[in-house]
PDB file of C-alpha atoms in Angstrom:
ATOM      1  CA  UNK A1116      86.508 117.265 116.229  1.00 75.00           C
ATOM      2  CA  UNK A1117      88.348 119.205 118.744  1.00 80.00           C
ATOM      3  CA  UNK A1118      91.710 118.406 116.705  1.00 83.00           C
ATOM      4  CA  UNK A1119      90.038 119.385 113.569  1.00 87.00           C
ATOM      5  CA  UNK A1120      91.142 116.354 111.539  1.00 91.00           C
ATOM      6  CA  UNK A1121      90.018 112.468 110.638  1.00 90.00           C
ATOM      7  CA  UNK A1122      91.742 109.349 111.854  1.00 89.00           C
ATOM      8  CA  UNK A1123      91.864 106.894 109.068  1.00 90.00           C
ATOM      9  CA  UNK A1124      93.348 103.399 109.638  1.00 88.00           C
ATOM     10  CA  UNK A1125      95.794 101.877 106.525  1.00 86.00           C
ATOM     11  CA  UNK A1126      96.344  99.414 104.991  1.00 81.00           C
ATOM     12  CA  UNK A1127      95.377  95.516 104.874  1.00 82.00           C
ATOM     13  CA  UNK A1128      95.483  94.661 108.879  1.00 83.00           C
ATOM     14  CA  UNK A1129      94.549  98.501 109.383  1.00 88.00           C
ATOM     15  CA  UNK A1130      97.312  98.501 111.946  1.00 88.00           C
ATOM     16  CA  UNK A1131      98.560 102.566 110.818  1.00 90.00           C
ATOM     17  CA  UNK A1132      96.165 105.291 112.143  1.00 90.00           C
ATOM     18  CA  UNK A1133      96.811 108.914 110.089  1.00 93.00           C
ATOM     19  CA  UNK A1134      95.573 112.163 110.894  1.00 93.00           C
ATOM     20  CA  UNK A1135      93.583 113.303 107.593  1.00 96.00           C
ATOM     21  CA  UNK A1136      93.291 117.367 107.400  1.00 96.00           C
ATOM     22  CA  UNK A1137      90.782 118.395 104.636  1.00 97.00           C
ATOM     23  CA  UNK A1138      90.764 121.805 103.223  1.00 97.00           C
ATOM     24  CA  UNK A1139      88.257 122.909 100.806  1.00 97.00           C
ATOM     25  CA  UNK A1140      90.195 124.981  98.325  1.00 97.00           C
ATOM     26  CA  UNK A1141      89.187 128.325  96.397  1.00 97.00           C
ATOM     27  CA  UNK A1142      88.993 125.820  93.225  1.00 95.00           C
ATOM     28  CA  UNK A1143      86.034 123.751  94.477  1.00 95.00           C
ATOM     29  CA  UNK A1144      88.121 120.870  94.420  1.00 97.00           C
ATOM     30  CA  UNK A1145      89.059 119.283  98.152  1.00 98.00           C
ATOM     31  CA  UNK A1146      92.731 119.015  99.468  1.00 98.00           C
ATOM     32  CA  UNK A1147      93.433 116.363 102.071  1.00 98.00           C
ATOM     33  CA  UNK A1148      97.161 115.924 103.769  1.00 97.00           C
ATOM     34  CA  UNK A1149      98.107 113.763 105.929  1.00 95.00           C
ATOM     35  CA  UNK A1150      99.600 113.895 109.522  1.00 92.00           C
ATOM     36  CA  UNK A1151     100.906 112.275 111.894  1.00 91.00           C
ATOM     37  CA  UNK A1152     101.423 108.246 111.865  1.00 92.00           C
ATOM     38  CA  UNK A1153     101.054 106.165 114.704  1.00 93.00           C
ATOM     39  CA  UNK A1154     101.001 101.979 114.635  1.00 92.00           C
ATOM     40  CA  UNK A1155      98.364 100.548 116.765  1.00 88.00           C
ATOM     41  CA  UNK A1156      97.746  97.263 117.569  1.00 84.00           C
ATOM     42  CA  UNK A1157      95.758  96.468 121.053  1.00 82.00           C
ATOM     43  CA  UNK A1158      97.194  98.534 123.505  1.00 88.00           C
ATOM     44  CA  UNK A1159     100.562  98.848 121.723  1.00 90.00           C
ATOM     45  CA  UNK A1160     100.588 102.837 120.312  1.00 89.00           C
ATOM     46  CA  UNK A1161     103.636 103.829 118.726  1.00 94.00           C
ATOM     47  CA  UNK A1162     104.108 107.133 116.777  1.00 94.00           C
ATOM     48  CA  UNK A1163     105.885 106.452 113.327  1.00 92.00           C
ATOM     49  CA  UNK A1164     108.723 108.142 112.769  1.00 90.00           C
ATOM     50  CA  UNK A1165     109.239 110.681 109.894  1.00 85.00           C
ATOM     51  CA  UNK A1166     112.278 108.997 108.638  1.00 86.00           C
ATOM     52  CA  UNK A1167     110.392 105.973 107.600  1.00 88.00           C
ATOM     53  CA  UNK A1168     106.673 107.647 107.558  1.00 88.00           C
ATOM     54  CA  UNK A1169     104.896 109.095 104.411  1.00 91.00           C
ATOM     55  CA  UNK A1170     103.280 112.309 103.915  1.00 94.00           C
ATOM     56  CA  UNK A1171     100.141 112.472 101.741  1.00 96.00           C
ATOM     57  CA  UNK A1172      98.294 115.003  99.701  1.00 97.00           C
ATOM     58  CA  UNK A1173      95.090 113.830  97.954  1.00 97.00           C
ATOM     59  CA  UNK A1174      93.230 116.405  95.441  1.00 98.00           C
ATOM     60  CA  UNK A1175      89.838 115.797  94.754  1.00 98.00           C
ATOM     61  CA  UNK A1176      87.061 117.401  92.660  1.00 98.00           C
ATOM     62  CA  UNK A1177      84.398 117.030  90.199  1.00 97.00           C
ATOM     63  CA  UNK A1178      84.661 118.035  86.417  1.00 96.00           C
ATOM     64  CA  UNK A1179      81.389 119.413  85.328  1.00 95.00           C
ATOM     65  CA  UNK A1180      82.293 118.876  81.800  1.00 96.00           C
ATOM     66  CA  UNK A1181      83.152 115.156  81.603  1.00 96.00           C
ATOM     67  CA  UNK A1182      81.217 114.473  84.687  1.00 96.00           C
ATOM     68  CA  UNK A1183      83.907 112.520  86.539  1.00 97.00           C
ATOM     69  CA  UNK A1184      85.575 112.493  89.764  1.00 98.00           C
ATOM     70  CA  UNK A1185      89.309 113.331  90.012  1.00 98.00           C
ATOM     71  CA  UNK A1186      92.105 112.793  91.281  1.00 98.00           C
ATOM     72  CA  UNK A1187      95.461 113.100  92.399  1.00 98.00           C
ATOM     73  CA  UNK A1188      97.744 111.375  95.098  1.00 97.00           C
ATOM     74  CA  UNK A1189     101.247 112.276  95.641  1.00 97.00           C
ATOM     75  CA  UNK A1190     102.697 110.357  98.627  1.00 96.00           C
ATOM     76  CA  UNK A1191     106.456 111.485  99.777  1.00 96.00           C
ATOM     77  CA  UNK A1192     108.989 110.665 102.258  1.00 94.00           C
ATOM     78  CA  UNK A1193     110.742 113.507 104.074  1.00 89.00           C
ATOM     79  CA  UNK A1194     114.239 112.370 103.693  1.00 91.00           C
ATOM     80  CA  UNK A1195     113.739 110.425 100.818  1.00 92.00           C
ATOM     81  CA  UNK A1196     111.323 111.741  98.166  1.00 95.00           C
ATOM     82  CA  UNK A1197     108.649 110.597  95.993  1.00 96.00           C
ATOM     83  CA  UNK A1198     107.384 107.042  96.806  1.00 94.00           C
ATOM     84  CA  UNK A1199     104.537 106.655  94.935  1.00 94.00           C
ATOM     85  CA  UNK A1200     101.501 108.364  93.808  1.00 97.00           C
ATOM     86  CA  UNK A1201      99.072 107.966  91.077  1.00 97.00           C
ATOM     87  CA  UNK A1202      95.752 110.563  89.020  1.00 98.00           C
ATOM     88  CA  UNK A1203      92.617 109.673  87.077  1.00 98.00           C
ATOM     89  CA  UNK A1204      89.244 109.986  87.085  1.00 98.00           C
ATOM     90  CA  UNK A1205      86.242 107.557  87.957  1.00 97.00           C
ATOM     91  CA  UNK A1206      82.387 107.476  87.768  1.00 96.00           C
ATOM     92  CA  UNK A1207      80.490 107.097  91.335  1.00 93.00           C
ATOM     93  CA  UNK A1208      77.649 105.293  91.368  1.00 90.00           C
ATOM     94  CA  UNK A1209      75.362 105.783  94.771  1.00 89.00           C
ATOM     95  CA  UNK A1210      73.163 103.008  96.206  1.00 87.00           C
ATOM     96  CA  UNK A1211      70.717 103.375  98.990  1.00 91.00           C
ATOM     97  CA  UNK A1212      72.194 101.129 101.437  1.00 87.00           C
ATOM     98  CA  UNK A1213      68.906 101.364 103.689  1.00 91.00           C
ATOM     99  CA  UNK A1214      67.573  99.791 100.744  1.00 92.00           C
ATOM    100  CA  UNK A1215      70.012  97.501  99.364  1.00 88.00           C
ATOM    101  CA  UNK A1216      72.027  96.842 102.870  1.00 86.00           C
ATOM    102  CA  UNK A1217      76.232  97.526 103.250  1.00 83.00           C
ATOM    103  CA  UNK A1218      77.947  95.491 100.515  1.00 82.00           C
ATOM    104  CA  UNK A1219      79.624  92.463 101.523  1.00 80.00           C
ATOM    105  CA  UNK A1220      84.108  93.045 102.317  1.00 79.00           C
ATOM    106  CA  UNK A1221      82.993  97.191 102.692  1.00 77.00           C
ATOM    107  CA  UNK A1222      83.505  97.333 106.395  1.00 75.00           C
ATOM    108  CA  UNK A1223      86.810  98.179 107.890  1.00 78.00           C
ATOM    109  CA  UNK A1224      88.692  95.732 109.106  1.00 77.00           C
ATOM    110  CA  UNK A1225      88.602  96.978 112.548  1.00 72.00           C
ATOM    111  CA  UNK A1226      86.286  99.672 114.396  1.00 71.00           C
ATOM    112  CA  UNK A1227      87.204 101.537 117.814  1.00 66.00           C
ATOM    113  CA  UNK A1228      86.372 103.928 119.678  1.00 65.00           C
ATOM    114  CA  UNK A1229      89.420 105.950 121.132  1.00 59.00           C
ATOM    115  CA  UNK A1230      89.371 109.393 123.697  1.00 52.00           C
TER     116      UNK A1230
END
């Protein structure tokens, strides 16, 4: 909280930690760009550099009409442009895990706690 953003851990081993800043925006829909990178692994914590780090911007918002999710992801390098990025839209479907218990493969990989 006091740096006003999310950490979320990447990819398959979880190893890269990103700073997450999400804006609501005057559309209704939600912005989130990413920050900075940094590799963790045990005690190991490296900041990425922006020469080979990505920046992020995910759009997100519902479509009353169609009544679908969307979005958009648009993932850049500094030096080098685009890399990759993708838009569509998807159903959600919402369980009551209470009730029906966290779905088998949903955790993260890893959980920490870090000051």
């Amino acid at each position: 909280p006091e740096r006003s953003c999310v950490l979320d851990y990447l990819g398959t081993h979880q190893h890269l930690a990103t700073d997450l800043r999400l804006t609501a925006e005057p559309d209704g829909s939600l912005l989130i760009r990413s920050g900075e990178h940094r590799f963790r692994e045990g005690p190991v914590d490296v900041r990425v550099p922006h020469l080979i780090g990505g920046d992020a911007e995910v759009r997100e918002s519902f479509d009353d009409a169609t009544g679908r999710f969307r979005i958009r992801v648009s993932v850049a390098n500094r030096r080098f442009g685009p890399l990759f990025g993708y838009e569509g839209t998807f159903r959600a479907r919402y369980v009551d895990a209470l009730r029906h218990g966290v779905r088998a493969g949903l955790r993260p990989v890893r959980e920490e706690a870090r000051a």
